[in-house]
């Protein structure tokens, strides 16, 4: 193999100074960032009590728990768990529907092409702050209001999704084609006519897709709000973990996985049917 | 200019009209049937979820007055009249909030590293063996589908109460979510550099390191930062099950009806989440240009 010869390094250096003499700030930026990230990480491990002995004993505990989980077995409570799963699915469906119905009119007031900025800004911030509060926190608040049980879960999901839907719907409305609205206006339609016949036909399929997607993701959220007492399968799960019935725990987790996969499949099919394969991908 | 509009003869028109009506009627029928199924599902669901409109309306006033109460201090004044009194525990809360941020940081970093280690095996184009790909994918799916807080509940039993359980729960959930996103980036990478490097006789590891990694690292960092944002929210409720952070304080305040504390803690959480969102958005913009910001 021939070595590259006659390379005049000095000449190259003179011709491409920016390659050879990168300023220290740009050469050191990446290592400095890595070191900083690692330093925070180590500080975090120390500050959060990650001692090796604790970690190892925890891992062995975890191994023991996993052994105890096998095989998954509902015992005699299968009917109870099926009912709880039904409750969870009901919470997801009702909560999402309620949120979508409430959010649709409000989202009009958060869309730039419908209302002036002075209306849009406060509505947007209002929706943002609703979204800033986690579903679990809303569940706790609703439990204070309507008592323990799945109904509190429905309301919690409805409120927290209301914030998310308001934002997504208004973005869909802002993305709609204005020509059709202008067409309605040109033929003498009122503002309501513009929304009904100009906007809605464009926006509804998008919205339907988003709602279906949320039903899917809310099946997951609905499983966890039970942990704070808002009904559904999460309640059973938290209880069985507390009383260390590990076989039942693994069975419940399995049920959740299967239910989520089934909902994924169904809503995927429905979404394709409503808005076509291409818009989803 | 006049345009002659040709009118179809009556007979021809009647046939076309009938066909049109039939098509519309079929569409309407399908829509109606779908709607009916949906309403039936809603009714079944509302029985299943024990929806009780009477309770709802009877207690809806409570919901409104709840916000009235959490915005009132013990002495009956509105909270914003006396910030010192409202945020009396600010020092303690900020400490717990710092712990929350550390939990999400450490958890995200562990998750990102694990996802990084696994994603090349999960991607269609780089996985060395189909069986390995299948296993890794199912593993990531499992980690992603089980909610983080369920992992936290189990880890609290194994590792004891405290932030360690929260960190590990967030790490596992992030591994699942990031592993999927990372492997999707790899699947979109250009394979020509891999061929180039393989043709020099390099090992699989060298191919990943010198052909794939330079293409995908920016996308990795962007997704990891986004995940950090999500994890901050997630970590703020980990305390509900005893896995450390501000959630512990919040659930105590809600359960024991320390009304003004509830609003104060919520405000600190919302402000923090907001600041983190802005900061990571800015960092992503700086690192990867404007298009990566969303």
XYZ file of C-alpha atoms in Angstrom:
575
model
C 0.000 0.000 0.000
C 1.290 3.383 -0.876
C 1.423 5.961 1.789
C 0.024 9.352 0.937
C 3.175 11.232 0.175
C 4.149 14.781 -0.496
C 1.425 16.168 1.618
C 2.425 19.642 2.474
C 0.775 19.980 5.837
C 1.781 23.559 6.229
C 0.140 24.492 2.951
C -3.047 22.644 3.786
C -3.057 24.310 7.142
C -2.777 27.678 5.510
C -5.529 26.891 3.007
C -8.083 25.480 5.457
C -7.419 27.240 8.716
C -10.972 26.570 9.972
C -10.408 22.783 9.776
C -7.094 22.737 11.612
C -7.556 25.519 14.096
C -11.094 25.189 15.315
C -11.559 27.544 18.223
C -11.265 25.872 21.600
C -14.929 26.614 22.313
C -16.147 24.455 19.433
C -13.644 21.633 20.014
C -14.409 21.408 23.696
C -18.180 21.858 23.463
C -19.131 18.197 23.039
C -16.773 16.743 25.672
C -17.729 19.513 28.083
C -21.411 18.739 27.606
C -20.808 15.021 28.119
C -18.813 15.657 31.268
C -21.514 17.970 32.596
C -24.234 15.424 31.816
C -22.243 12.692 33.549
C -21.541 14.924 36.555
C -25.250 15.661 37.030
C -25.964 11.961 36.630
C -23.480 10.976 39.331
C -24.722 13.734 41.613
C -28.267 12.450 41.033
C -27.316 8.877 41.900
C -25.728 10.027 45.157
C -28.491 12.456 46.039
C -31.242 9.920 45.361
C -29.693 7.224 47.596
C -28.491 4.827 44.921
C -26.124 2.773 47.026
C -24.779 -0.404 45.364
C -25.840 -2.596 48.285
C -29.372 -1.252 48.153
C -29.472 -1.719 44.418
C -28.296 -5.315 44.600
C -30.648 -6.295 47.395
C -33.473 -4.592 45.481
C -32.594 -6.533 42.358
C -32.638 -9.822 44.221
C -36.017 -8.847 45.684
C -37.208 -8.066 42.190
C -35.952 -11.408 40.950
C -37.827 -13.127 43.751
C -40.995 -11.170 42.903
C -40.717 -12.164 39.237
C -40.392 -15.802 40.288
C -43.492 -15.455 42.446
C -45.387 -13.970 39.486
C -45.084 -17.195 37.503
C -47.423 -18.534 36.365
C -50.028 -15.749 36.115
C -53.134 -16.910 37.917
C -56.299 -14.966 38.745
C -57.343 -17.351 41.493
C -61.086 -17.192 41.928
C -61.391 -13.498 41.087
C -61.511 -13.744 37.291
C -65.117 -12.439 37.012
C -64.227 -9.508 39.256
C -61.208 -8.673 37.106
C -63.179 -8.918 33.882
C -65.719 -6.509 35.321
C -62.913 -4.157 36.352
C -61.460 -4.320 32.860
C -64.879 -3.483 31.429
C -65.024 -0.568 33.810
C -61.631 0.658 32.589
C -62.671 0.461 28.942
C -65.909 2.283 29.793
C -63.961 5.019 31.544
C -61.717 5.475 28.517
C -64.600 5.566 26.022
C -66.866 7.861 28.013
C -64.100 10.192 29.157
C -62.732 10.653 25.661
C -66.183 11.173 24.116
C -67.155 13.711 26.751
C -63.868 15.558 26.279
C -64.273 15.652 22.492
C -67.867 16.934 22.685
C -66.887 19.680 25.119
C -63.674 20.599 23.320
C -65.118 21.011 19.814
C -66.958 24.311 20.428
C -64.164 25.656 22.636
C -61.509 24.865 20.050
C -63.211 27.276 17.639
C -62.344 30.039 20.093
C -58.703 28.971 20.090
C -58.244 28.995 16.298
C -56.483 31.915 14.665
C -58.673 31.920 11.560
C -61.955 32.081 13.493
C -61.423 34.522 16.340
C -59.117 37.520 16.852
C -55.891 37.121 18.817
C -57.343 38.820 21.879
C -59.846 35.958 22.322
C -57.482 33.221 21.201
C -54.649 33.992 23.594
C -56.512 33.584 26.912
C -58.380 30.500 25.650
C -55.081 28.910 24.623
C -53.449 29.645 27.994
C -56.519 28.253 29.749
C -56.221 25.006 27.768
C -52.462 24.915 28.440
C -52.907 25.119 32.189
C -55.523 22.337 32.144
C -53.044 20.184 30.249
C -50.267 21.060 32.690
C -52.073 19.150 35.463
C -51.671 15.380 35.256
C -54.691 13.065 34.848
C -53.932 11.482 38.209
C -54.209 14.849 39.933
C -57.543 15.535 38.231
C -58.692 12.126 39.421
C -57.859 13.065 43.003
C -59.760 16.331 42.661
C -62.853 14.600 41.220
C -62.755 11.960 43.931
C -63.152 14.821 46.375
C -66.193 15.991 44.415
C -68.163 12.879 43.350
C -66.619 10.297 45.656
C -64.535 7.192 44.984
C -65.388 5.110 41.935
C -65.190 4.976 38.164
C -67.334 8.064 37.644
C -64.525 10.200 39.087
C -62.213 8.519 36.577
C -64.483 9.424 33.663
C -64.528 13.051 34.727
C -60.763 13.118 35.300
C -60.049 11.805 31.819
C -62.646 14.126 30.335
C -61.087 17.215 31.915
C -57.470 16.440 31.147
C -58.300 15.427 27.567
C -60.403 18.524 27.149
C -57.177 20.529 27.363
C -55.390 18.310 24.868
C -58.299 18.138 22.418
C -58.872 21.894 22.553
C -55.316 22.413 21.374
C -55.289 19.655 18.733
C -58.705 20.551 17.294
C -57.836 24.234 17.044
C -54.637 23.311 15.225
C -56.657 21.182 12.794
C -59.002 24.119 12.229
C -56.095 26.492 11.664
C -54.678 24.077 9.111
C -57.933 23.911 7.140
C -58.152 25.318 3.632
C -59.662 28.806 3.630
C -60.877 28.666 0.021
C -63.984 26.676 0.890
C -64.858 29.120 3.648
C -64.461 31.994 1.192
C -66.670 30.148 -1.238
C -69.467 29.927 1.321
C -69.017 33.580 2.204
C -69.138 34.571 -1.462
C -72.449 32.813 -1.887
C -73.888 34.769 1.038
C -73.454 32.371 3.955
C -73.352 33.595 7.543
C -70.449 32.984 9.947
C -72.152 29.847 11.249
C -72.697 28.590 7.701
C -68.994 29.130 7.030
C -68.079 26.958 9.998
C -70.696 24.286 9.301
C -70.224 23.905 5.520
C -66.760 25.370 4.956
C -64.730 24.130 7.913
C -66.409 21.106 9.454
C -66.284 18.818 6.402
C -62.511 19.371 6.247
C -61.858 19.143 9.958
C -64.126 16.320 11.128
C -62.145 13.396 9.666
C -58.944 14.724 11.267
C -60.735 15.139 14.574
C -62.243 11.655 14.385
C -58.770 10.213 13.875
C -57.424 12.065 16.884
C -60.328 11.018 19.078
C -59.794 7.361 18.174
C -56.103 7.682 18.903
C -56.913 9.152 22.300
C -59.353 6.367 23.156
C -56.389 4.091 22.592
C -53.978 6.040 24.787
C -56.676 6.641 27.390
C -57.084 2.919 27.860
C -53.603 3.136 29.336
C -54.398 6.241 31.417
C -57.616 4.627 32.648
C -55.669 1.665 33.973
C -53.594 3.886 36.241
C -56.180 6.293 37.637
C -57.574 3.347 39.587
C -54.397 3.463 41.658
C -55.633 6.601 43.412
C -59.139 5.153 43.787
C -60.943 6.194 40.608
C -62.180 2.747 39.609
C -61.221 0.228 36.984
C -58.528 -2.385 36.825
C -55.868 -0.129 38.353
C -57.670 -0.326 41.673
C -57.442 -4.130 41.646
C -53.825 -3.963 40.529
C -52.752 -1.585 43.296
C -54.606 -3.657 45.881
C -53.042 -6.938 44.786
C -49.569 -5.369 44.786
C -50.118 -4.108 48.327
C -51.159 -7.529 49.592
C -48.303 -9.172 47.640
C -50.498 -11.508 45.563
C -47.931 -11.595 42.771
C -49.600 -14.219 40.595
C -52.734 -12.100 40.454
C -50.605 -9.016 39.727
C -48.972 -10.630 36.725
C -52.356 -11.833 35.500
C -53.765 -8.304 35.764
C -50.768 -6.855 33.899
C -51.291 -9.467 31.204
C -54.962 -8.505 30.950
C -54.004 -4.845 30.532
C -51.502 -5.698 27.799
C -54.062 -7.764 25.896
C -56.767 -5.123 26.254
C -54.481 -2.336 25.060
C -53.348 -4.418 22.095
C -56.990 -5.200 21.186
C -58.031 -1.537 21.386
C -54.940 -0.594 19.336
C -55.990 -3.028 16.655
C -59.668 -1.970 16.539
C -59.039 1.759 16.569
C -56.301 1.384 13.979
C -58.807 -0.348 11.681
C -61.425 2.336 12.333
C -58.966 5.138 11.719
C -57.995 3.685 8.369
C -61.674 3.380 7.485
C -62.378 7.002 8.384
C -59.417 8.930 7.070
C -57.683 6.525 4.743
C -54.393 4.740 5.112
C -52.179 7.507 3.923
C -53.229 10.200 6.366
C -52.411 7.970 9.315
C -48.916 7.082 8.271
C -70.857 36.183 -22.709
C -73.628 33.721 -22.443
C -73.183 30.100 -21.697
C -75.728 27.645 -22.890
C -76.619 25.251 -20.098
C -77.871 22.082 -21.635
C -80.773 20.539 -19.741
C -80.959 16.788 -19.857
C -84.181 15.238 -21.024
C -86.577 14.321 -18.229
C -86.145 10.571 -18.544
C -82.354 10.633 -18.399
C -82.458 13.037 -15.467
C -84.791 10.792 -13.495
C -82.414 7.845 -13.773
C -79.425 9.901 -12.663
C -81.357 11.436 -9.785
C -82.432 8.023 -8.600
C -78.859 6.741 -8.685
C -77.671 9.792 -6.750
C -80.366 9.400 -4.112
C -79.533 5.752 -3.733
C -75.839 6.489 -3.228
C -76.554 9.186 -0.666
C -79.102 7.009 1.111
C -76.567 4.194 1.450
C -73.983 6.580 2.871
C -76.520 8.022 5.306
C -77.574 4.562 6.383
C -73.991 3.556 7.090
C -73.392 6.732 9.055
C -76.603 6.190 11.010
C -75.710 2.572 11.756
C -72.251 3.606 12.949
C -73.770 6.296 15.109
C -76.264 3.838 16.608
C -73.481 1.384 17.476
C -71.518 4.222 19.047
C -74.470 5.391 21.159
C -75.154 1.814 22.267
C -71.498 1.488 23.302
C -71.770 4.733 25.243
C -74.864 3.524 27.080
C -73.245 0.218 27.997
C -70.136 2.130 29.072
C -72.048 4.542 31.267
C -73.673 1.625 33.073
C -70.238 0.026 33.458
C -68.659 3.205 34.785
C -71.484 3.808 37.271
C -72.267 7.180 35.784
C -74.668 8.913 38.066
C -75.864 12.191 36.689
C -77.769 12.995 39.844
C -74.596 12.852 41.948
C -72.822 14.796 39.265
C -75.287 17.667 39.278
C -75.764 17.546 43.028
C -72.044 17.819 43.626
C -70.962 19.843 40.620
C -71.065 22.903 42.846
C -68.346 21.189 44.866
C -66.090 21.146 41.833
C -66.412 24.898 41.367
C -66.156 25.595 45.061
C -63.139 23.297 45.276
C -61.218 25.823 43.200
C -62.663 28.572 45.337
C -61.364 26.765 48.429
C -57.898 26.001 47.131
C -57.535 29.678 46.256
C -58.413 30.776 49.779
C -56.003 31.029 52.692
C -56.831 29.799 56.181
C -57.638 33.344 57.258
C -60.299 33.666 54.557
C -58.293 35.943 52.289
C -57.591 35.211 48.620
C -54.236 33.493 48.170
C -52.643 36.180 46.046
C -53.077 38.796 48.758
C -50.283 37.192 50.777
C -47.648 35.321 48.804
C -45.529 34.666 51.883
C -48.413 32.824 53.526
C -49.493 31.017 50.331
C -46.005 29.716 49.535
C -45.025 29.158 53.155
C -43.352 25.845 52.310
C -41.620 27.063 49.162
C -38.168 26.036 50.386
C -39.241 22.444 51.079
C -41.284 22.243 47.862
C -38.424 23.520 45.739
C -36.188 20.881 47.289
C -38.720 18.170 46.431
C -39.137 19.640 42.975
C -35.368 19.463 42.555
C -35.590 15.814 43.529
C -38.346 15.344 40.939
C -36.160 16.887 38.256
C -33.219 14.695 39.264
C -35.439 11.593 39.157
C -36.552 12.395 35.648
C -33.021 13.314 34.548
C -31.370 10.169 35.871
C -34.295 8.037 34.683
C -34.228 9.541 31.199
C -30.457 9.091 30.919
C -30.557 5.430 31.996
C -33.503 4.842 29.658
C -31.757 6.564 26.766
C -28.562 4.539 27.266
C -30.499 1.259 27.426
C -32.589 2.232 24.402
C -29.377 3.135 22.592
C -27.900 -0.271 23.370
C -31.026 -2.107 22.221
C -32.317 -0.139 19.257
C -29.860 -1.473 16.660
C -31.161 -4.956 17.380
C -34.767 -3.809 16.984
C -34.374 -1.968 13.686
C -35.342 -3.797 10.508
C -32.203 -2.904 8.558
C -29.473 -3.396 11.147
C -30.614 -6.293 13.290
C -28.171 -9.194 13.033
C -30.850 -11.898 13.395
C -34.635 -11.875 12.931
C -35.237 -13.857 16.101
C -33.211 -11.381 18.136
C -35.154 -8.527 16.576
C -38.456 -10.134 17.496
C -37.371 -10.648 21.115
C -36.024 -7.137 21.563
C -39.127 -5.625 19.992
C -41.493 -7.531 22.286
C -39.352 -6.514 25.239
C -39.532 -2.835 24.301
C -43.263 -3.126 23.694
C -43.761 -4.559 27.152
C -41.703 -1.791 28.753
C -43.714 0.810 26.871
C -47.230 -0.531 27.437
C -47.135 -1.134 31.167
C -47.669 2.330 32.663
C -44.689 3.816 34.497
C -46.594 4.115 37.721
C -47.330 0.378 37.777
C -43.597 -0.308 37.550
C -43.155 2.233 40.348
C -45.649 0.361 42.552
C -43.767 -2.907 42.059
C -40.337 -1.316 42.500
C -41.414 0.334 45.722
C -42.016 -3.172 47.032
C -38.598 -4.371 45.833
C -36.351 -1.350 46.477
C -38.249 0.242 49.320
C -39.966 3.626 49.464
C -38.059 6.490 47.909
C -36.769 7.963 44.684
C -34.846 4.843 43.588
C -38.116 3.139 42.629
C -39.232 6.232 40.722
C -35.969 6.470 38.803
C -36.077 2.826 37.758
C -39.746 2.998 36.766
C -39.082 6.033 34.582
C -35.933 4.408 33.180
C -37.814 1.277 32.075
C -40.723 3.171 30.568
C -38.311 5.500 28.733
C -36.341 2.526 27.428
C -39.497 1.178 25.812
C -40.612 4.477 24.332
C -37.182 5.670 23.197
C -36.144 2.253 21.906
C -39.021 2.308 19.463
C -38.361 5.892 18.322
C -34.599 5.305 18.036
C -35.046 2.172 15.952
C -37.398 4.088 13.649
C -34.665 6.675 13.069
C -32.216 3.887 12.278
C -34.673 2.372 9.826
C -34.769 5.678 7.973
C -30.982 5.955 7.824
C -29.093 5.698 4.554
C -27.613 2.198 4.140
C -24.918 3.122 1.605
C -22.325 4.078 4.238
C -22.913 0.691 5.911
C -22.187 -1.098 2.650
C -19.080 0.999 2.204
C -17.748 0.107 5.603
C -18.743 -3.537 5.362
C -16.884 -3.809 2.043
C -13.669 -2.981 3.914
C -14.225 -6.071 6.047
C -15.407 -4.267 9.155
C -17.407 -5.995 11.881
C -21.070 -5.326 12.616
C -20.095 -3.125 15.547
C -17.834 -0.950 13.381
C -20.607 -0.620 10.809
C -22.959 0.701 13.488
C -20.336 2.993 14.970
C -19.017 4.590 11.783
C -21.901 4.302 9.324
C -25.150 4.544 11.279
C -24.286 6.507 14.391
C -23.144 9.725 12.665
C -26.465 9.819 10.797
C -28.740 9.267 13.761
C -27.131 10.850 16.832
C -28.827 14.233 16.375
C -32.246 12.596 16.175
C -31.466 10.533 19.271
C -30.588 13.595 21.303
C -33.710 15.391 20.148
C -36.023 12.549 21.159
C -34.213 12.094 24.473
C -34.775 15.753 25.337
C -38.440 15.440 24.409
C -38.680 12.376 26.623
C -37.113 14.334 29.478
C -39.931 16.860 29.186
C -42.549 14.109 29.410
C -40.737 12.429 32.278
C -40.791 15.588 34.376
C -44.591 15.407 34.326
C -44.497 11.703 35.015
C -42.052 12.117 37.908
C -44.281 14.737 39.511
C -46.911 12.053 40.209
C -44.491 9.234 41.129
C -44.743 10.388 44.727
C -48.396 9.276 44.757
C -47.223 5.693 45.197
C -44.257 6.589 47.396
C -41.617 6.721 44.695
C -40.146 10.098 45.594
C -40.478 13.691 44.468
C -43.101 16.385 44.890
C -46.065 14.031 44.348
C -45.848 12.780 47.926
C -46.392 16.295 49.258
C -49.210 16.949 46.789
C -51.190 13.816 47.581
C -50.915 14.508 51.300
C -52.173 18.058 50.746
C -55.111 16.837 48.632
C -56.069 13.980 50.949
C -55.816 16.062 54.108
C -57.597 19.072 52.597
C -54.738 21.581 53.024
C -56.458 23.646 50.382
C -54.096 26.549 49.811
C -51.124 24.151 49.786
C -52.740 22.238 46.920
C -52.906 25.320 44.743
C -49.421 26.462 45.745
C -47.849 23.087 44.888
C -49.826 22.871 41.641
C -48.648 26.341 40.647
C -45.004 25.452 41.351
C -45.351 22.229 39.327
C -47.034 23.964 36.383
C -44.455 26.763 36.341
C -41.588 24.260 36.489
C -43.023 22.111 33.709
C -43.544 25.237 31.640
C -39.945 26.409 32.209
C -38.556 22.957 31.350
C -40.631 22.879 28.156
C -39.290 26.267 27.088
C -35.687 25.416 27.969
C -35.587 22.060 26.208
C -37.382 23.594 23.234
C -34.675 26.247 23.099
C -31.864 23.718 23.467
C -33.306 21.526 20.732
C -33.621 24.579 18.503
C -29.980 25.513 19.167
C -28.659 21.989 18.655
C -30.608 20.805 15.668
C -31.945 23.867 13.894
C -35.458 25.171 13.794
C -37.153 22.179 12.163
C -36.432 19.938 15.160
C -38.197 22.229 17.564
C -41.605 20.664 17.215
